[in-house]
Every structure is written in structure tokens, then in C-alpha cells.
Short mmCIF file of C-alpha atoms in Angstrom, two decimals:
data_model
loop_
_atom_site.label_atom_id
_atom_site.label_comp_id
_atom_site.label_asym_id
_atom_site.label_seq_id
_atom_site.Cartn_x
_atom_site.Cartn_y
_atom_site.Cartn_z
CA MET A 1 -84.51 -29.06 -94.23
CA ASN A 2 -83.23 -26.09 -96.12
CA LYS A 3 -85.33 -24.10 -98.42
CA PRO A 4 -85.65 -25.02 -102.19
CA PHE A 5 -83.10 -23.42 -103.35
CA THR A 6 -80.60 -24.36 -101.46
CA LEU A 7 -80.42 -27.85 -102.99
CA SER A 8 -80.75 -26.62 -106.91
CA TYR A 9 -76.99 -26.70 -107.62
CA PHE A 10 -75.61 -27.17 -111.17
CA GLN A 11 -73.54 -29.92 -111.13
CA PRO A 12 -72.41 -33.24 -113.18
CA SER A 13 -75.20 -35.63 -113.59
CA GLU A 14 -73.12 -39.14 -113.49
CA TYR A 15 -72.32 -38.04 -109.30
CA GLN A 16 -74.35 -35.95 -107.51
CA PHE A 17 -74.12 -34.40 -104.67
CA SER A 18 -76.09 -35.81 -101.14
CA LEU A 19 -77.66 -34.86 -98.65
CA ASP A 20 -74.42 -35.16 -96.54
CA SER A 21 -72.92 -32.59 -97.69
CA VAL A 22 -76.14 -30.48 -97.36
CA GLU A 23 -76.20 -31.58 -93.45
CA LEU A 24 -72.45 -30.40 -92.98
CA ALA A 25 -71.95 -27.43 -94.34
CA LYS A 26 -75.56 -26.88 -91.87
CA LYS A 27 -74.18 -27.80 -88.59
CA VAL A 28 -71.41 -26.30 -89.92
CA ALA A 29 -73.23 -22.80 -90.84
CA GLU A 30 -74.62 -22.85 -87.09
CA LEU A 31 -71.50 -23.57 -85.38
CA TYR A 32 -70.25 -19.63 -86.50
CA ARG A 33 -73.06 -17.91 -87.01
CA SER A 34 -72.61 -15.80 -83.88
CA HIS A 35 -68.62 -15.37 -84.51
CA PRO A 36 -67.84 -11.95 -84.08
CA GLU A 37 -64.77 -12.15 -86.09
CA LEU A 38 -66.79 -13.97 -88.78
CA PRO A 39 -65.64 -11.69 -91.79
CA SER A 40 -62.18 -12.01 -91.25
CA LEU A 41 -62.10 -16.16 -90.61
CA ARG A 42 -60.05 -17.70 -94.19
CA PHE A 43 -62.51 -20.45 -95.44
CA LEU A 44 -61.17 -23.99 -96.68
CA ASP A 45 -63.55 -26.42 -98.87
CA LEU A 46 -61.48 -29.57 -99.26
CA CYS A 47 -62.85 -32.28 -102.34
CA SER A 48 -64.81 -29.24 -103.22
CA GLY A 49 -66.61 -30.87 -106.07
CA CYS A 50 -68.65 -28.37 -107.41
CA GLY A 51 -69.18 -26.19 -104.20
CA ILE A 52 -71.90 -27.65 -102.63
CA ILE A 53 -70.75 -27.44 -98.88
CA GLY A 54 -68.38 -23.91 -99.21
CA LEU A 55 -71.89 -22.36 -101.14
CA GLU A 56 -74.30 -23.59 -98.40
CA ILE A 57 -72.16 -22.48 -96.33
CA TYR A 58 -72.05 -18.91 -97.80
CA TYR A 59 -75.99 -19.38 -97.90
CA TYR A 60 -76.42 -18.70 -93.90
CA LEU A 61 -72.96 -16.79 -93.65
CA ARG A 62 -73.49 -13.92 -96.28
CA SER A 63 -70.46 -11.80 -94.10
CA ILE A 64 -67.92 -14.85 -95.19
CA GLN A 65 -65.01 -12.83 -97.44
CA LYS A 66 -63.03 -15.26 -97.59
CA MET A 67 -63.13 -19.07 -99.14
CA ASP A 68 -61.10 -21.23 -101.50
CA PHE A 69 -62.53 -24.64 -102.89
CA VAL A 70 -59.93 -27.34 -104.11
CA GLU A 71 -60.95 -30.10 -106.28
CA ILE A 72 -58.56 -32.36 -108.51
CA GLN A 73 -60.98 -33.16 -111.32
CA SER A 74 -61.01 -30.27 -113.38
CA VAL A 75 -64.62 -30.92 -114.71
CA TYR A 76 -66.32 -29.70 -111.69
CA SER A 77 -64.95 -25.97 -112.24
CA GLU A 78 -67.84 -24.76 -114.82
CA TYR A 79 -69.92 -26.10 -112.30
CA PHE A 80 -68.91 -24.25 -109.83
CA GLU A 81 -68.79 -21.44 -111.70
CA LYS A 82 -72.53 -21.60 -112.57
CA ASN A 83 -73.09 -22.22 -108.42
CA LEU A 84 -71.56 -19.19 -107.64
CA SER A 85 -73.28 -17.25 -110.10
CA LEU A 86 -75.73 -17.45 -107.74
CA PHE A 87 -74.82 -15.61 -105.21
CA ASP A 88 -73.83 -12.10 -104.89
CA PRO A 89 -70.36 -11.57 -107.03
CA ASN A 90 -67.46 -12.60 -104.93
CA PRO A 91 -64.03 -12.26 -106.03
CA ASN A 92 -62.39 -13.69 -103.05
CA PHE A 93 -63.54 -17.01 -103.75
CA LYS A 94 -61.84 -19.30 -106.38
CA PHE A 95 -62.23 -22.85 -107.61
CA VAL A 96 -58.25 -24.23 -107.09
CA ASN A 97 -57.92 -27.51 -109.41
CA LYS A 98 -55.41 -29.42 -106.96
CA ASN A 99 -55.14 -32.41 -105.13
CA TYR A 100 -55.07 -31.18 -101.65
CA GLN A 101 -51.70 -32.81 -100.83
CA ASP A 102 -49.84 -30.38 -103.34
CA PHE A 103 -52.73 -27.67 -102.11
CA GLY A 104 -50.71 -24.91 -100.14
CA ARG A 105 -47.37 -25.63 -100.05
CA ASP A 106 -45.67 -23.12 -102.12
CA SER A 107 -48.00 -20.46 -100.39
CA LYS A 108 -48.15 -21.50 -96.77
CA GLU A 109 -51.76 -20.12 -96.38
CA GLN A 110 -53.38 -21.39 -93.38
CA TYR A 111 -58.15 -21.03 -92.62
CA GLU A 112 -59.60 -20.97 -90.00
CA VAL A 113 -62.25 -23.29 -91.11
CA ILE A 114 -61.50 -25.99 -93.14
CA VAL A 115 -65.00 -28.40 -94.44
CA CYS A 116 -64.29 -31.58 -96.73
CA ASN A 117 -66.38 -34.28 -97.41
CA PRO A 118 -64.16 -36.56 -98.99
CA PRO A 119 -64.68 -40.51 -100.89
CA TYR A 120 -66.23 -42.79 -98.36
CA PHE A 121 -63.82 -46.05 -99.78
CA PHE A 122 -60.43 -47.20 -100.22
CA ALA A 123 -59.14 -49.57 -102.98
CA GLY A 124 -60.21 -52.93 -102.80
CA GLU A 125 -63.00 -51.73 -100.70
CA GLY A 126 -66.46 -52.30 -102.93
CA VAL A 127 -66.88 -52.14 -106.64
CA LEU A 128 -65.02 -49.79 -109.14
CA SER A 129 -67.48 -48.07 -112.02
CA PRO A 130 -66.55 -48.28 -114.84
CA SER A 131 -66.31 -44.23 -114.97
CA ASP A 132 -62.89 -43.33 -113.63
CA PHE A 133 -64.22 -39.57 -113.18
CA LYS A 134 -67.37 -41.75 -110.88
CA ASN A 135 -64.29 -43.51 -108.81
CA ARG A 136 -62.24 -41.05 -108.01
CA CYS A 137 -65.75 -38.86 -105.96
CA ARG A 138 -66.33 -42.54 -104.20
CA PHE A 139 -62.78 -44.26 -103.53
CA TYR A 140 -59.37 -42.69 -102.45
CA LEU A 141 -57.63 -43.20 -105.17
CA ASP A 142 -55.30 -39.80 -105.89
CA ALA A 143 -54.17 -39.47 -102.67
CA SER A 144 -54.55 -41.81 -99.07
CA PHE A 145 -56.80 -41.01 -95.92
CA ARG A 146 -53.42 -40.22 -93.93
CA GLU A 147 -52.41 -37.48 -96.94
CA LEU A 148 -56.09 -36.42 -96.22
CA ILE A 149 -55.37 -35.74 -93.34
CA GLU A 150 -51.96 -34.33 -92.42
CA SER A 151 -52.93 -32.07 -95.21
CA ILE A 152 -55.85 -30.58 -93.34
CA THR A 153 -53.34 -30.35 -90.39
CA ARG A 154 -51.23 -28.09 -91.73
CA LEU A 155 -53.66 -26.23 -94.13
CA LEU A 156 -55.26 -25.27 -90.30
CA ALA A 157 -54.27 -22.30 -88.90
CA PRO A 158 -53.49 -22.28 -84.94
CA GLY A 159 -56.79 -22.14 -83.03
CA GLY A 160 -58.41 -23.31 -86.71
CA GLU A 161 -61.05 -26.62 -87.15
CA ALA A 162 -61.55 -28.72 -89.87
CA PHE A 163 -65.56 -30.56 -90.09
CA ILE A 164 -64.89 -33.71 -92.05
CA LEU A 165 -67.12 -36.58 -92.72
CA ILE A 166 -65.64 -39.88 -92.15
CA ASN A 167 -66.98 -43.21 -93.02
CA ARG A 168 -65.91 -45.40 -90.58
CA GLY A 169 -65.62 -48.51 -92.40
CA GLU A 170 -68.04 -50.75 -89.90
CA ALA A 171 -67.89 -52.81 -92.75
CA TYR A 172 -64.63 -53.35 -93.31
CA LYS A 173 -64.13 -54.21 -89.71
CA LYS A 174 -62.04 -50.65 -89.23
CA ASN A 175 -62.91 -48.11 -87.30
CA ARG A 176 -61.10 -44.72 -89.86
CA VAL A 177 -62.10 -42.05 -86.94
CA GLU A 178 -59.63 -43.76 -84.35
CA GLU A 179 -57.11 -44.30 -88.15
CA GLY A 180 -57.94 -40.70 -88.08
CA ARG A 181 -56.77 -39.53 -84.36
CA SER A 182 -53.83 -41.48 -84.90
CA PHE A 183 -51.98 -39.39 -87.48
CA LEU A 184 -52.44 -36.30 -84.87
CA SER A 185 -49.81 -34.68 -82.93
CA PHE A 186 -49.97 -33.29 -79.82
CA GLU A 187 -51.24 -30.15 -81.40
CA PHE A 188 -54.25 -31.11 -82.18
CA GLU A 189 -57.12 -32.63 -80.37
CA LEU A 190 -60.27 -34.79 -82.56
CA THR A 191 -63.89 -35.03 -81.48
CA ILE A 192 -66.91 -37.30 -83.26
CA LEU A 193 -69.42 -34.22 -83.21
CA GLU A 194 -72.95 -36.19 -84.65
CA LYS A 195 -73.47 -38.85 -87.43
CA ILE A 196 -74.72 -38.01 -90.65
CA ARG A 197 -75.79 -41.46 -92.26
CA ILE A 198 -72.94 -43.75 -93.11
CA THR A 199 -70.38 -41.39 -91.39
CA ASP A 200 -69.56 -39.46 -88.19
CA LEU A 201 -69.14 -35.74 -88.93
CA VAL A 202 -65.96 -35.58 -87.03
CA LYS A 203 -64.08 -32.29 -86.14
CA ILE A 204 -60.43 -31.12 -85.70
CA LYS A 205 -58.90 -28.92 -83.86
CA ARG A 206 -55.52 -27.15 -84.10
CA LYS A 207 -54.54 -25.90 -80.55
CA ASN A 208 -53.32 -21.89 -80.22
CA LEU A 209 -50.13 -22.89 -78.55
CA TYR A 210 -48.39 -19.55 -79.52
#
């Protein structure tokens, strides 16, 4: 279990982060703790909400210099800024209010490490809430799962790795991990690292072919 400080984040009362995000961050921090070029790596937190995963990673790996946080719901911006203020100021950490399928298309920027805890459910799976905000947190409504995987592969630098929590969808006779694998070209490989509650922690690696 992490130290209590790292669980004391500002967040909307209507929808709060789960320990899945904390466990994902801890796993990535363990994998990159001894990376010889850590300060030069570019990190991206997709579907970032109020920044929990990325900031948790930064809690453990303070030599990180560059991290972007991409979130479509603008309400999270003020919570992200409050959470960022809990740490040493870092001008290279920024919140970007965009849909993941649109992010980075103009700049063509790529990242060595991407983390993502996306919605767990699809339209037609489960009951929608009266709250549009809550529905957009839980369901793929603004863009599809395929668009998420395609966005991640577009944003990964050669040799880069993405770490994603995927709800396999067994209750609906689905296997979303294999579905995600089917969206990948030969340039990418997908590995299941471990189970975290109802999700698989999946790594997508872009091979360095150049």
C-alpha cells in the first residue's frame, strides 16, 4: 500500500478514482525505477482525469522531466492543477483538454511511456447514469476502444511502451484484450502483465525497427 499522502488527491465528489489507477502507477514506477535515461523519457497520461496515475508515477520517480495529461472533460482541469501543486513545480507537466483521437495530430509528438486507465464499459453494457459526466468516465462515448488503441500506437515513439488497464468484458462474452491485439500492426506487440481487480494490465510495445 502506498503512503497515505499519495492517496490524498483533489477530485470531483461525483466520480472518484479507484485503486486500479494507483496499482498501475506503482507497477510502471517499479519497471522504470532503474532506467538509465529516465530524465529524457517523455511520459503521457491518457484519459488522465485529475492526473492520478501520472502524478503517482512522479511521486516515485522525481527525475521525470516531461509529462502530458490528456483528458476530454474540462472539469478535471482545476483538480489537476490543485494536485500538481502538491508536488514540486514542474513547468513541463501540462493538462491538455482534448479527446485522445485528436491529440498530437498537429505536433506529431511521440512518447516513450504512455499510461492509460480508460473507460471500462461500452454503450449497451450496463445502465447509464443520469449524469453525463459520470457516463463519460465509465463508458466509451466520445471515441471508441479501437480509436484508443490506434491513438496509443500513433503516439508511441519507436521502442516506447504503453501500459493500459483493459476490462476484458467476459460478462458480455467478449475478450477485449484480444480485440485490442487485433488492431495492432506487426510493429507492435501486446503482453498481459498481471490482473488488477476486473482488469488486465496490458503492455503495448512499439518495436524499434529503425
